[in-house]
Short mmCIF file of N, CA and C in Angstrom, two decimals:
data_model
loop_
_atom_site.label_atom_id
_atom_site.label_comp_id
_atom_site.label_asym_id
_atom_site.label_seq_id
_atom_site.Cartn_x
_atom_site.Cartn_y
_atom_site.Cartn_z
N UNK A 1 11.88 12.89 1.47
CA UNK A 1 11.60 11.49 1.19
C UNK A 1 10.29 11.45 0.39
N UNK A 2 10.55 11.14 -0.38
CA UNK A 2 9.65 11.22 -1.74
C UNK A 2 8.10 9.71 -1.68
N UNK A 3 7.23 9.94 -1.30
CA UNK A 3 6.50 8.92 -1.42
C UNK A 3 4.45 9.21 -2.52
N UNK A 4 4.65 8.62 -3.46
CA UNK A 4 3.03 9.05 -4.40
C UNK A 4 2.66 7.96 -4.33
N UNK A 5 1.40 8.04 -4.59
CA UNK A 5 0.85 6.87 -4.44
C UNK A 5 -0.60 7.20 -5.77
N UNK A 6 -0.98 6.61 -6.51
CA UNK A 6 -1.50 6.44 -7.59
C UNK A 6 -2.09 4.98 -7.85
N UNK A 7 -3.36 5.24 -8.83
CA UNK A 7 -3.97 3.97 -9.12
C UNK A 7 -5.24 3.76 -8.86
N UNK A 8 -5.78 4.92 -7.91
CA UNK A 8 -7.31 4.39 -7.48
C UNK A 8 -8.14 4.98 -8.36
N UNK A 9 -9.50 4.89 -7.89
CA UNK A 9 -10.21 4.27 -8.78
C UNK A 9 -11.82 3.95 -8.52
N UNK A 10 -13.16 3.76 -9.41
CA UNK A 10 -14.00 3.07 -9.03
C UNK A 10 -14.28 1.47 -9.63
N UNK A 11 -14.24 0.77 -8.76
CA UNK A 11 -14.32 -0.73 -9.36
C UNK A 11 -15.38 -1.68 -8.69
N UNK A 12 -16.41 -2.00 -9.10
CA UNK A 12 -17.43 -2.95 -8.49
C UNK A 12 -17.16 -4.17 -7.95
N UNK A 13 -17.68 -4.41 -6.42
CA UNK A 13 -17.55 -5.87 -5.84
C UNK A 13 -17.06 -6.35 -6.71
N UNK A 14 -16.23 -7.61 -6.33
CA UNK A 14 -15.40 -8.61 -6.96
C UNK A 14 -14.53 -8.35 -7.72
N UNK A 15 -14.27 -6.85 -8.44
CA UNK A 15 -13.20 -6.60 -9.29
C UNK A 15 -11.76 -6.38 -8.80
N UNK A 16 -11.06 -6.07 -9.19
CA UNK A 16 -9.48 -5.55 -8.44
C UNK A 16 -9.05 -4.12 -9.24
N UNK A 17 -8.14 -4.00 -8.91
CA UNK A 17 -7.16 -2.60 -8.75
C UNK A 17 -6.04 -2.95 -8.35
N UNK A 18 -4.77 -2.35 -9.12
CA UNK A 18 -3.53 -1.89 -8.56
C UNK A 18 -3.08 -1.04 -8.13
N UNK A 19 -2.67 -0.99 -7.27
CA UNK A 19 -2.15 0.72 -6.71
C UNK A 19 -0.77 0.84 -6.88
N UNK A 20 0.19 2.22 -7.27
CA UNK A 20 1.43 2.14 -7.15
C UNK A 20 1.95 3.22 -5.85
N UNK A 21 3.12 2.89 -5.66
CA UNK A 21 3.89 4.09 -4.82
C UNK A 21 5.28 4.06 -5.40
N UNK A 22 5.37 5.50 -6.12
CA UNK A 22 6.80 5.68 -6.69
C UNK A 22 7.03 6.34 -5.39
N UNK A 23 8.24 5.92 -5.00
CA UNK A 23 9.40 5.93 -3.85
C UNK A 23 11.40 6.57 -4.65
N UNK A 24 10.73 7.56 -3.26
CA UNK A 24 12.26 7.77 -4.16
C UNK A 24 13.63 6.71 -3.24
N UNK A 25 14.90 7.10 -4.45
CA UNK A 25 15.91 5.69 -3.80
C UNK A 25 16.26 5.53 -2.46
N UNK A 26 16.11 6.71 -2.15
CA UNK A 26 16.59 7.12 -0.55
C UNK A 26 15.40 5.87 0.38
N UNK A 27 14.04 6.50 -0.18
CA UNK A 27 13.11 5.65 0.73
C UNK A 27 13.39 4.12 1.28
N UNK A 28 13.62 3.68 -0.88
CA UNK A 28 13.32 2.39 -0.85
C UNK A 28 14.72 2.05 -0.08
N UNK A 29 15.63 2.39 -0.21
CA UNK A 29 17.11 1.83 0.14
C UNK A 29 17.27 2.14 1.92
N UNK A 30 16.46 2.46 2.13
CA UNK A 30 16.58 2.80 3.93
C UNK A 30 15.12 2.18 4.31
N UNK A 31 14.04 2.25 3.96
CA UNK A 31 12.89 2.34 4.68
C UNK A 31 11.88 0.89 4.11
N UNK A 32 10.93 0.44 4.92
CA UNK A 32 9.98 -0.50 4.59
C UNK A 32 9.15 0.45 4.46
N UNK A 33 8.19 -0.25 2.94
CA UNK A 33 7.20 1.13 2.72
C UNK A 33 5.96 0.03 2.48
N UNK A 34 4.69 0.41 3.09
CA UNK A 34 3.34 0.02 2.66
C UNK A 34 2.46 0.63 2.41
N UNK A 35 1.03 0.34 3.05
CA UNK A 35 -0.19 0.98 2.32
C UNK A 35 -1.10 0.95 3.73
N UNK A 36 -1.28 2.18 3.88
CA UNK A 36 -2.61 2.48 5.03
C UNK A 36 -4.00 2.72 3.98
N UNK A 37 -4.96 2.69 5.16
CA UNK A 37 -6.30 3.14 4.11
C UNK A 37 -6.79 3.86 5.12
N UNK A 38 -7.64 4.91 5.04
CA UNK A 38 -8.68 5.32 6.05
C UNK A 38 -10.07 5.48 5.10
N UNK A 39 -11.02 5.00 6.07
CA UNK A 39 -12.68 4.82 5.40
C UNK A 39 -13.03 5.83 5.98
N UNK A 40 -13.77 6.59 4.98
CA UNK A 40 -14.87 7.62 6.11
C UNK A 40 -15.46 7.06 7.28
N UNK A 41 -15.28 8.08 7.98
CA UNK A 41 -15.50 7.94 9.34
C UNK A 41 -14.78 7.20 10.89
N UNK A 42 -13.77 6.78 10.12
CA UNK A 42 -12.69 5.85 10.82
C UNK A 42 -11.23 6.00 10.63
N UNK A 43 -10.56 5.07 11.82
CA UNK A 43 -9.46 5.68 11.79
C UNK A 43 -8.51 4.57 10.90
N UNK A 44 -7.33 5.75 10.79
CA UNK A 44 -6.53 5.02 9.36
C UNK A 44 -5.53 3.63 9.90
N UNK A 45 -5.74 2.79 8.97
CA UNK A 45 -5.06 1.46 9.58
C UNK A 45 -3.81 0.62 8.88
N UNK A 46 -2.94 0.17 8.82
CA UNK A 46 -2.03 -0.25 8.30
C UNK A 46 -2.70 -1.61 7.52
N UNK A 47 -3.10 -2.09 6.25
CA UNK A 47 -3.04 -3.24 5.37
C UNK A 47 -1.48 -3.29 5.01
N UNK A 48 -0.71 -3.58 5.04
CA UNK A 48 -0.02 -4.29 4.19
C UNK A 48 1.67 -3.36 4.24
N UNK A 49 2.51 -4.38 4.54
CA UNK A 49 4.01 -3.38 4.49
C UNK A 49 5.00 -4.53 3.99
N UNK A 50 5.85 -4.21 3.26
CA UNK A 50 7.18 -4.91 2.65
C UNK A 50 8.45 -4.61 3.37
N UNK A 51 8.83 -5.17 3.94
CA UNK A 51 10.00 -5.06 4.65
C UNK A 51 11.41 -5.27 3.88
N UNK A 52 12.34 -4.36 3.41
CA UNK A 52 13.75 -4.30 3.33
C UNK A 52 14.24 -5.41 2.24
N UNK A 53 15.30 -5.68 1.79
CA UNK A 53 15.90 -6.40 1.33
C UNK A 53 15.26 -7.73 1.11
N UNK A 54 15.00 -8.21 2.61
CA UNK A 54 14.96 -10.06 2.35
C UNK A 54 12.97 -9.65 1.75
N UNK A 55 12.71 -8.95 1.67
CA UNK A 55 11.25 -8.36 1.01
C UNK A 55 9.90 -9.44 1.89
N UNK A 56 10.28 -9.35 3.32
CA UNK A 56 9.29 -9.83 4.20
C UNK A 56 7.99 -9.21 4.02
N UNK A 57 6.80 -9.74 3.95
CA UNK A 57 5.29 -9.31 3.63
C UNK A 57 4.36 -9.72 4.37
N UNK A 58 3.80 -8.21 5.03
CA UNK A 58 2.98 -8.31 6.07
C UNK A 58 1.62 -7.95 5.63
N UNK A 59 0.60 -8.58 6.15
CA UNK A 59 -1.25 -7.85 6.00
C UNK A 59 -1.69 -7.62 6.99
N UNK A 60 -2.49 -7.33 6.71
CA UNK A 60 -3.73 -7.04 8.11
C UNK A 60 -4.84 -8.34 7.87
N UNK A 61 -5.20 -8.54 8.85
CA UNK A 61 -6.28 -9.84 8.91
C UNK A 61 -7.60 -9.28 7.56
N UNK A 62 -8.17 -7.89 7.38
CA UNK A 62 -8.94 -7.64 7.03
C UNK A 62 -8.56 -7.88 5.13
N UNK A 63 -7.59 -7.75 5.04
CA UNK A 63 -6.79 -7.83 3.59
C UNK A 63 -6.27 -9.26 2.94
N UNK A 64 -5.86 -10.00 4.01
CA UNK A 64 -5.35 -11.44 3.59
C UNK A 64 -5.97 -11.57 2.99
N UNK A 65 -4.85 -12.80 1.90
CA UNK A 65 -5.68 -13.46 0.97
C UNK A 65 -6.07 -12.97 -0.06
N UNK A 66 -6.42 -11.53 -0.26
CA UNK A 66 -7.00 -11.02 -1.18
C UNK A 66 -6.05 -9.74 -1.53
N UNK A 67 -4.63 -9.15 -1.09
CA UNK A 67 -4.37 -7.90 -1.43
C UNK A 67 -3.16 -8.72 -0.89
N UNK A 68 -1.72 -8.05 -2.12
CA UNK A 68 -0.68 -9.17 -2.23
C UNK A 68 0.40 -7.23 -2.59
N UNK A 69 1.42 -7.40 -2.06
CA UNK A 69 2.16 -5.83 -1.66
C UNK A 69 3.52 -6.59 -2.37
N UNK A 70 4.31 -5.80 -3.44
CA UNK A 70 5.29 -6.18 -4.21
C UNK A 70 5.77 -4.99 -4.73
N UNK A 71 7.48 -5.25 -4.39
CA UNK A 71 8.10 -4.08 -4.95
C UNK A 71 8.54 -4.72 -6.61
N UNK A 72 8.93 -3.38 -7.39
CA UNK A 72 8.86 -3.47 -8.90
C UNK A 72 10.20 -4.03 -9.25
N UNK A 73 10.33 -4.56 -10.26
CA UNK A 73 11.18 -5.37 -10.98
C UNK A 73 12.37 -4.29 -11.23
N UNK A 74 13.98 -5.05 -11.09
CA UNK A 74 15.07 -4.56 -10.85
C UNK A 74 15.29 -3.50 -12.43
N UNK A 75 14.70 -2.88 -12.80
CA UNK A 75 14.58 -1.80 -13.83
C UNK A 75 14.64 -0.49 -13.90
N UNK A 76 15.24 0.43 -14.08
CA UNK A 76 15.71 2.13 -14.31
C UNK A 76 13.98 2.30 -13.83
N UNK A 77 12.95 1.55 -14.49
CA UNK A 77 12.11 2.20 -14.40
C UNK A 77 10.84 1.97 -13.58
N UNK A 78 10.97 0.75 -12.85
CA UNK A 78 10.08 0.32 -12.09
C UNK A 78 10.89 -0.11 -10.69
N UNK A 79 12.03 -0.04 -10.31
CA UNK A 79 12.86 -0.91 -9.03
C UNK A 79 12.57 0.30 -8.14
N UNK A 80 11.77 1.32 -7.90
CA UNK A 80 11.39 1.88 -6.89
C UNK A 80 10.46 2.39 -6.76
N UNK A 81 9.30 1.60 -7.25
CA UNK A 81 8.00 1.79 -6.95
C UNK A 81 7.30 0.21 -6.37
N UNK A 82 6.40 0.26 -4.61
CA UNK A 82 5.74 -1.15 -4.34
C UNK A 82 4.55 -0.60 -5.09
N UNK A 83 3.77 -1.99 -4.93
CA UNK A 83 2.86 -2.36 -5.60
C UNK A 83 1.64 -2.60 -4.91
N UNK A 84 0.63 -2.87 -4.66
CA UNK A 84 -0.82 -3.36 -3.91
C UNK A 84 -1.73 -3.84 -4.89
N UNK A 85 -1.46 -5.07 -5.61
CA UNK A 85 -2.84 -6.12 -6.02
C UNK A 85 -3.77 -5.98 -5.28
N UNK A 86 -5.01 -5.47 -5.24
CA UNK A 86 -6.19 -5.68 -4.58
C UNK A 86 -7.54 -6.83 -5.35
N UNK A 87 -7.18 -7.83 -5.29
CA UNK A 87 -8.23 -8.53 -5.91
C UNK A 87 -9.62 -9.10 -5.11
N UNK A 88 -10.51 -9.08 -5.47
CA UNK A 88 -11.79 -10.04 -4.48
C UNK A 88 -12.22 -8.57 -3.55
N UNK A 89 -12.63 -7.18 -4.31
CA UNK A 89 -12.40 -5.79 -3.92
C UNK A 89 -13.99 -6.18 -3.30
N UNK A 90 -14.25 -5.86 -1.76
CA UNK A 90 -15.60 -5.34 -1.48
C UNK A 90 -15.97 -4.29 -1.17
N UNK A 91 -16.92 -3.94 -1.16
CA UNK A 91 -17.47 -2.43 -0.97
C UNK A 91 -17.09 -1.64 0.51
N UNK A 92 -16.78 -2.46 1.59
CA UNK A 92 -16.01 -1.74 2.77
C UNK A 92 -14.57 -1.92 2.46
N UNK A 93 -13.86 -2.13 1.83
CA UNK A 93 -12.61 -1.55 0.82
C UNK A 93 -12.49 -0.03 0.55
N UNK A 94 -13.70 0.58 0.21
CA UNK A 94 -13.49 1.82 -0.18
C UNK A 94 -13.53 2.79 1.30
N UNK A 95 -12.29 3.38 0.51
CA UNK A 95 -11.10 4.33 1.63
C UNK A 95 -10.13 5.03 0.57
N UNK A 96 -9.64 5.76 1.38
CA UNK A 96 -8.25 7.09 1.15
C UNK A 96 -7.44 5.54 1.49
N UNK A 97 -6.55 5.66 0.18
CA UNK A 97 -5.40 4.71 0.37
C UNK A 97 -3.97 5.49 0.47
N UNK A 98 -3.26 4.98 1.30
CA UNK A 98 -2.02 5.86 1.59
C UNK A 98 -0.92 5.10 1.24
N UNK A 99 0.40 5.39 0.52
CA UNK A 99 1.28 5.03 0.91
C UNK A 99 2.32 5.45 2.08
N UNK A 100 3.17 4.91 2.66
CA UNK A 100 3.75 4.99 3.67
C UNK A 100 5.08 4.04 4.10
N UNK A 101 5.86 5.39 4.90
CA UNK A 101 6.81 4.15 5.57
C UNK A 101 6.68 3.23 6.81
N UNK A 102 6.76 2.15 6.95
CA UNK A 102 6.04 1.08 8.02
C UNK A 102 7.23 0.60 8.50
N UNK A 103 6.24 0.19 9.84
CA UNK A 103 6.54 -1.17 10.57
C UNK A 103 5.99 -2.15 11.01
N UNK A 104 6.58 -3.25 11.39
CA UNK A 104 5.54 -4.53 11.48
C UNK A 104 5.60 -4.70 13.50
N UNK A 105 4.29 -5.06 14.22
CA UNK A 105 4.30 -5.29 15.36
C UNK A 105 3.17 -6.05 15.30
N UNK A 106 2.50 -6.14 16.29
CA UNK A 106 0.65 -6.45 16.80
C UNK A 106 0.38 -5.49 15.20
N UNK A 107 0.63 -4.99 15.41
CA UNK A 107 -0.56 -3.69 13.95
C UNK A 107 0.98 -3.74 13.03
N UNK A 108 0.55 -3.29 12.14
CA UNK A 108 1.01 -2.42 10.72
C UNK A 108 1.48 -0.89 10.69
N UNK A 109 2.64 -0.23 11.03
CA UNK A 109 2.49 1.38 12.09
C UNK A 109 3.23 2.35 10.99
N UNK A 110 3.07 3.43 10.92
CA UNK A 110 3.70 4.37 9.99
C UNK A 110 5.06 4.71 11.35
N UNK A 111 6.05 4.75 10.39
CA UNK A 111 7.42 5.30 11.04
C UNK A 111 7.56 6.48 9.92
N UNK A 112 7.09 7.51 10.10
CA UNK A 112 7.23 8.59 10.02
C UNK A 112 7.32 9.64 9.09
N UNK A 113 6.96 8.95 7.63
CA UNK A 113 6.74 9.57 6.35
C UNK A 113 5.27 8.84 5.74
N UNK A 114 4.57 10.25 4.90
CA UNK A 114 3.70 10.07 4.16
C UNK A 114 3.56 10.30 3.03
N UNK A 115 3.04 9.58 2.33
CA UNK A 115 2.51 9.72 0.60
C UNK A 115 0.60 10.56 0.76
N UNK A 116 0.62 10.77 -0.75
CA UNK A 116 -0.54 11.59 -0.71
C UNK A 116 -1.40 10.20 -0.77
N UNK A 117 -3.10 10.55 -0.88
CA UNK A 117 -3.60 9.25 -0.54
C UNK A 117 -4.26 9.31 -1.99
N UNK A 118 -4.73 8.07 -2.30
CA UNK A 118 -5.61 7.82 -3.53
C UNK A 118 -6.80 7.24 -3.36
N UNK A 119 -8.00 7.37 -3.46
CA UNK A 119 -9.25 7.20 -3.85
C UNK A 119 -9.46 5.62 -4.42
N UNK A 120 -9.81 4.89 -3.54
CA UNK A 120 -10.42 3.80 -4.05
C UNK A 120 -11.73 3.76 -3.70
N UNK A 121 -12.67 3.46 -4.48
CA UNK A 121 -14.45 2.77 -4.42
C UNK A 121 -14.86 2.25 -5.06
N UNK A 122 -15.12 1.34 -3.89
CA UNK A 122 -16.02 0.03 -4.55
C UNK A 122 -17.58 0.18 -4.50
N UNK A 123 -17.99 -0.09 -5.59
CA UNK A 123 -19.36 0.24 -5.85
C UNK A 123 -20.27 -0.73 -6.77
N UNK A 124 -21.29 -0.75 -6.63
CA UNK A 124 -22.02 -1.34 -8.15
C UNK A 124 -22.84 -0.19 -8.38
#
């Protein structure tokens, strides 16, 4: 089960970033896939998961509002990769961003596959 994750980056307070996760078909067609982060020194937490078909969209309290999770337009070349808008980026933002397969409860939970992680920091 194929999951990358790409896009990070250094970007100063207030700027944004997109992140991608090319997913292979198997993933997207069986699995809800989102985005964990872990910050140095802490443990890794679920922001954000897209759920299945009816494309239900979950955050974490720390992300609302500001980081918006979208799978890619019905195209050969984008319909299996989600997405992570990160706009209104602050400096405790910066973390190992993961993609992943999720679930939604109390928390945001990996069910059991991982993507490599990508480098986001926020800095001035």
């Amino acid at each position: 089960l194929q999951l990358q994750a790409s896009g990070g980056g250094l970007v100063q307070p207030g700027g944004s970033l997109r992140l991608s996760c090319a997913a292979s078909e198997f993933a997207m067609a069986y699995y809800a896939i989102g985005w964990f982060r872990q910050a140095p020194g802490k443990e890794r937490e679920g922001i954000s998961c897209i759920l299945g078909s009816a494309r239900s969209t979950h955050y974490a309290d720390s992300v609302k509002g500001r980081f918006t999770i979208s799978r890619g337009k019905n195209t050969s070349r984008d319909k299996n990769t989600v997405y992570l808008q990160m706009n209104s980026l602050k400096p405790e933002d910066t973390a190992v961003y993961y993609c992943a397969t999720c679930g939604v409860g109390d928390i945001i939970y990996n069910t059991g596959y991982w993507g490599q992680g990508t480098l986001v920091t926020v800095s001035s």
